[in-house]
Amino acid sequence: MSNFSDRIPNISVDCSTVVELLRYRALHQRQQLAFTFLPEGETASASWTYEALDRLARAIASQLQVMNLSGERALLLYPPGLDYLAAFFGCLYAGVVAVPAYPPRNHRNTPRVGAIASDAQAAIALTTSAIQSKIKSLIDVSSLQWLTTDNLPAGIENSWEEPFIQKDTLAFLQYTSGSTGIPKGAMLSHGNLLHNAATTYQYMEHSPESKFVSWLPVYHDMGLIGGILQPLYGGFPCFLMSPASFLQNPYRWLKTISDYRGTTSGGPNFAYELCLQKITPEQRQTLDLSSWSVAFNGAEPVRWETLEKFSETFAECGFRREAFYPCYGMAEATLMISGGVKGIFPAVKAV
């Protein structure tokens, strides 16, 4: 049997770090659409090309380098939107270890973020000017520096110096939910991320013609590594919405897949259950899900009843039951651990 590296699909990119990958896209696919954010899951508020994302990442990285933070940890505290992406890649561009988190809304949410900041020994927190004062008042860590990344001086990106990083360099710390104890950070290198991206690309049979749609939280491994790094790896566009937009109205998720001809999208089992409960027959008549070829279902027990009922209910919208792709992943393994064969309805065994 050949080694896995022999079977990694040829995507014409020979990169050893995520920085090299984005720089490659910015050079060779400058004006190609990379990421679009739909605030309410309906109207696009911002779209970035690879060139734009690279420029914004260099600007943030340049500021971090001026602050002499290379090698330090940076806490990312952003509301849903594209600003988070610029900050994440900006950290990688500066050789700073990114620590994705979610900005606390009140004192009840604060202990988890405080625990992450302490465990990671974060030197700085990155956020937007709109929410900085609020979250700064909630997170009382005296040693933490703060930087708002949406108001940096024009042209600062030209001062960026490419850091010395390689495939074994630590890229970011992915923290577990902390639902059963104190959040624990998984150390993920550039090599971890690229290898997992290649695995996902191969087994989900992605191509440059793929289109990703995601409402998953970008501070979570499925939302970040699956929803952000996989489209970047494959060089295909991704359409993002906030988790709240989906939870408030699951129809928005399927309508986005329908409108933008999404090929890959998914979430935990409950996401499909919510669609069954909330989407009306009248709404189903407006959906065309025939483009959806990878409907991944992971992170929770995958329920056969959900797959069957969803397939039956949305068959009238062009959804094919063979599109379902049960999978399992963990932050400790970067993301994907197991998955099936695309285009074959999953085997079910009663025990």
XYZ file of C-alpha atoms in Angstrom:
351
model
C 0.000 0.000 0.000
C 1.309 3.465 -0.871
C 1.984 6.072 1.782
C -0.701 8.661 2.410
C 1.627 11.387 1.109
C 1.639 9.617 -2.255
C -2.139 9.848 -2.369
C -2.533 13.509 -1.424
C -4.402 15.107 -4.322
C -2.371 17.405 -6.536
C -3.652 20.921 -6.012
C -0.580 22.500 -7.588
C 0.591 23.946 -4.286
C 3.853 22.920 -2.648
C 3.696 24.635 0.735
C 5.086 23.720 4.130
C 3.202 26.404 6.124
C -0.216 28.047 6.080
C 1.512 31.391 5.464
C 3.094 30.030 2.268
C -0.325 28.719 1.243
C -2.140 32.039 1.603
C 0.769 33.890 -0.039
C 0.513 31.462 -2.947
C -3.225 32.103 -3.316
C -2.687 35.874 -3.095
C -0.086 35.686 -5.860
C -1.747 33.236 -8.247
C -5.452 33.830 -7.530
C -5.304 37.497 -6.568
C -8.832 38.552 -7.441
C -10.580 35.252 -6.813
C -13.317 35.391 -4.187
C -12.080 33.774 -0.976
C -14.533 34.548 1.852
C -17.951 36.194 2.039
C -19.814 36.980 5.246
C -23.615 37.135 5.370
C -24.613 38.777 8.692
C -28.182 37.516 8.675
C -27.455 34.589 6.432
C -29.047 36.515 3.575
C -27.249 39.618 2.286
C -23.476 39.733 1.947
C -21.878 42.492 4.038
C -18.278 41.867 3.029
C -16.348 39.779 0.532
C -12.584 39.394 0.440
C -10.333 38.157 -2.327
C -7.149 36.257 -1.487
C -5.190 39.421 -2.255
C -7.272 41.468 0.205
C -6.953 38.850 2.952
C -3.193 38.670 2.444
C -2.875 42.477 2.654
C -4.916 42.675 5.864
C -2.972 39.787 7.414
C 0.321 41.524 6.594
C -0.935 44.759 8.187
C -1.818 43.035 11.469
C 1.390 40.998 11.400
C 3.439 44.134 10.862
C 1.898 45.757 13.941
C 2.532 42.628 16.022
C 6.156 42.605 14.864
C 6.546 46.281 15.814
C 5.292 45.328 19.279
C 7.958 42.610 19.406
C 5.407 39.824 19.952
C 6.766 37.115 17.641
C 6.682 33.794 19.501
C 4.079 35.042 21.982
C 0.427 33.952 22.315
C -2.414 36.188 21.114
C -6.002 35.789 22.288
C -8.498 36.330 19.453
C -11.750 37.894 20.677
C -13.981 38.731 17.721
C -17.691 38.744 16.940
C -18.729 36.727 13.852
C -17.348 38.292 10.694
C -14.272 38.538 8.512
C -12.184 40.574 10.990
C -11.452 37.330 12.814
C -9.929 35.797 9.682
C -7.561 38.722 9.169
C -6.453 38.492 12.814
C -5.930 34.733 12.701
C -3.789 34.859 9.574
C -2.124 38.031 10.838
C -0.879 36.092 13.846
C 0.513 33.328 11.639
C 2.169 35.937 9.402
C 3.933 37.380 12.464
C 5.027 34.065 13.968
C 2.594 34.701 16.813
C 0.649 31.733 18.219
C -3.074 32.400 17.736
C -5.478 31.442 20.533
C -9.068 31.465 19.189
C -11.737 32.283 21.763
C -15.121 33.972 21.909
C -15.615 37.447 23.398
C -17.544 37.158 26.670
C -20.961 38.823 26.658
C -21.274 38.977 30.427
C -19.536 37.953 33.641
C -20.959 34.419 33.400
C -18.975 33.760 30.192
C -15.801 35.388 31.472
C -14.205 32.547 33.537
C -13.688 30.322 30.474
C -11.900 33.068 28.548
C -9.864 33.922 31.640
C -8.870 30.280 32.036
C -7.749 30.122 28.385
C -5.783 33.371 28.646
C -4.045 32.108 31.771
C -3.309 28.615 30.473
C -1.991 29.914 27.141
C -0.001 32.641 28.879
C -1.414 35.107 26.359
C 0.589 38.323 26.004
C -1.986 40.225 23.959
C -5.681 40.195 23.051
C -6.799 41.139 19.538
C -10.310 42.465 18.896
C -12.296 45.208 17.123
C -12.672 48.818 18.189
C -16.459 48.364 18.506
C -16.280 45.829 21.345
C -12.887 46.423 22.946
C -14.036 48.543 25.893
C -16.773 46.097 26.873
C -14.710 42.915 26.805
C -11.702 44.661 28.345
C -13.884 45.500 31.357
C -14.907 41.836 31.661
C -11.438 40.300 31.290
C -9.332 41.598 34.139
C -5.864 40.341 33.254
C -3.361 43.071 34.093
C -0.534 41.578 32.021
C -2.608 41.479 28.819
C -1.866 44.023 26.090
C -4.701 44.991 23.721
C -4.814 45.687 19.993
C -7.764 46.643 17.789
C -7.106 45.429 14.264
C -9.794 47.266 12.286
C -8.186 50.714 12.514
C -4.503 50.187 11.713
C -2.590 52.875 9.781
C -2.813 52.699 5.989
C 0.224 51.198 4.317
C 1.527 49.439 7.424
C 1.364 46.143 5.558
C 4.380 47.232 3.509
C 6.571 46.984 6.616
C 5.832 43.276 7.112
C 8.795 40.928 7.319
C 8.188 37.270 6.584
C 8.937 35.266 9.755
C 11.147 32.214 9.894
C 8.628 29.425 10.351
C 8.452 25.846 9.103
C 6.042 22.942 9.120
C 6.856 22.040 12.736
C 6.272 25.606 13.964
C 3.342 25.969 16.361
C 0.501 27.754 14.530
C -2.246 28.009 17.127
C -3.761 26.554 20.268
C -7.205 25.002 19.788
C -9.001 24.871 23.113
C -11.575 22.246 24.001
C -15.045 23.371 25.072
C -14.341 23.019 28.773
C -17.815 21.574 29.288
C -16.418 18.780 31.471
C -13.609 20.732 33.120
C -11.036 23.425 32.518
C -10.481 24.059 28.763
C -7.401 22.278 27.426
C -5.333 23.525 24.518
C -4.273 21.286 21.638
C -0.985 22.419 20.079
C -1.347 22.450 16.298
C 1.567 23.034 13.950
C 1.500 24.251 10.357
C 2.287 20.704 9.284
C -0.658 19.345 11.313
C -3.008 21.787 9.611
C -1.818 21.113 6.068
C -1.823 17.323 6.507
C -5.355 17.367 7.900
C -6.444 19.707 5.097
C -5.041 17.286 2.519
C -6.876 14.391 4.182
C -10.179 16.239 4.151
C -9.665 17.427 0.574
C -9.056 13.882 -0.582
C -11.834 12.066 1.222
C -14.510 14.698 0.637
C -13.346 14.819 -3.002
C -13.095 18.590 -3.117
C -11.957 20.452 -6.212
C -11.362 24.070 -7.289
C -15.065 24.083 -8.276
C -16.218 23.319 -4.711
C -18.077 25.924 -2.643
C -18.182 25.803 1.150
C -21.052 27.182 3.261
C -20.570 27.438 7.036
C -22.401 28.795 10.079
C -20.066 26.977 12.487
C -18.225 29.030 15.157
C -14.809 29.998 13.804
C -13.166 29.662 17.219
C -14.088 25.940 17.190
C -12.010 23.335 15.348
C -14.807 22.301 12.964
C -15.561 25.915 12.033
C -11.932 27.037 11.762
C -10.047 24.062 10.359
C -12.991 22.741 8.354
C -14.763 25.947 7.385
C -11.810 28.327 6.900
C -8.612 26.371 6.271
C -10.181 23.731 3.997
C -11.483 26.267 1.432
C -8.115 28.071 1.579
C -6.300 24.771 1.004
C -8.514 23.907 -1.958
C -8.599 27.415 -3.397
C -12.396 27.584 -3.511
C -14.827 30.166 -2.049
C -16.469 29.995 1.351
C -19.717 31.691 2.418
C -19.985 32.344 6.143
C -22.806 33.277 8.501
C -22.965 33.570 12.258
C -24.067 30.649 14.432
C -26.841 32.859 15.835
C -28.234 33.506 12.341
C -28.566 29.776 11.812
C -29.984 29.002 15.250
C -32.592 31.768 14.983
C -33.671 30.658 11.531
C -32.242 27.371 10.133
C -33.866 28.167 6.764
C -31.089 30.737 6.217
C -28.483 27.969 6.136
C -30.187 25.901 3.461
C -31.188 29.030 1.508
C -27.527 30.069 1.373
C -26.566 26.630 0.035
C -29.375 26.956 -2.509
C -28.579 30.537 -3.577
C -24.783 30.192 -3.786
C -24.821 26.602 -5.102
C -22.877 25.295 -2.125
C -21.304 21.869 -2.542
C -20.015 21.270 1.002
C -21.638 22.166 4.294
C -22.666 20.564 7.548
C -22.544 20.501 11.311
C -23.501 18.360 14.273
C -26.545 16.097 14.114
C -28.710 18.697 15.900
C -28.345 21.096 12.936
C -30.251 18.718 10.665
C -32.827 18.086 13.392
C -33.376 21.833 13.726
C -34.018 22.106 9.987
C -36.613 19.346 10.231
C -38.351 21.113 13.106
C -38.262 24.701 11.873
C -38.318 24.791 8.052
C -41.861 24.939 6.701
C -43.244 23.196 3.594
C -43.623 26.643 1.990
C -39.951 27.398 2.623
C -38.902 24.039 1.207
C -40.490 24.993 -2.100
C -37.942 27.815 -2.472
C -34.899 25.565 -1.995
C -32.716 23.865 -4.589
C -30.240 21.617 -2.779
C -29.118 19.653 -5.826
C -25.609 21.177 -5.679
C -25.013 19.884 -2.122
C -22.743 16.846 -2.541
C -21.076 16.669 0.910
C -23.459 17.107 3.852
C -21.111 16.247 6.692
C -22.532 15.272 10.071
C -20.137 15.096 12.989
C -19.139 16.109 16.509
C -22.083 14.386 18.191
C -23.636 10.912 17.846
C -24.796 10.675 14.232
C -28.394 9.440 14.314
C -29.632 7.196 11.531
C -33.199 8.460 12.080
C -32.035 12.017 11.381
C -30.294 11.027 8.139
C -33.350 9.132 6.945
C -35.911 11.787 7.836
C -33.849 14.665 6.454
C -33.272 12.750 3.215
C -36.988 12.040 2.839
C -38.110 15.549 3.787
C -35.707 17.463 1.555
C -35.726 15.074 -1.416
C -38.272 17.417 -3.022
C -35.577 20.130 -2.871
C -33.111 18.008 -4.801
C -31.209 16.729 -1.756
C -29.671 13.297 -2.338
C -29.342 10.921 0.597
C -25.919 9.867 -0.737
C -24.675 13.377 0.068
C -24.655 12.574 3.789
C -21.137 12.205 5.115
C -20.894 11.053 8.752
C -17.521 11.885 10.259
C -15.767 12.328 13.559
C -13.056 14.706 14.660
C -11.259 16.126 17.678
C -9.059 19.153 18.267
C -6.402 16.803 19.649
C -6.142 15.228 16.188
C -6.267 18.636 14.396
C -9.785 17.843 13.170
C -10.760 14.910 10.986
C -10.278 11.434 12.414
C -12.740 9.338 10.455
C -15.061 9.717 7.506
C -16.719 7.640 4.841
C -16.630 7.487 1.058
C -18.306 10.362 -0.722
C -21.451 9.540 -2.655
C -22.300 6.330 -0.784
C -25.089 6.350 1.795
C -23.539 5.428 5.148
C -23.762 1.844 6.338
C -26.020 1.332 9.338
C -25.777 -1.545 11.799
C -28.290 -2.205 14.563
C -26.823 -3.555 17.805
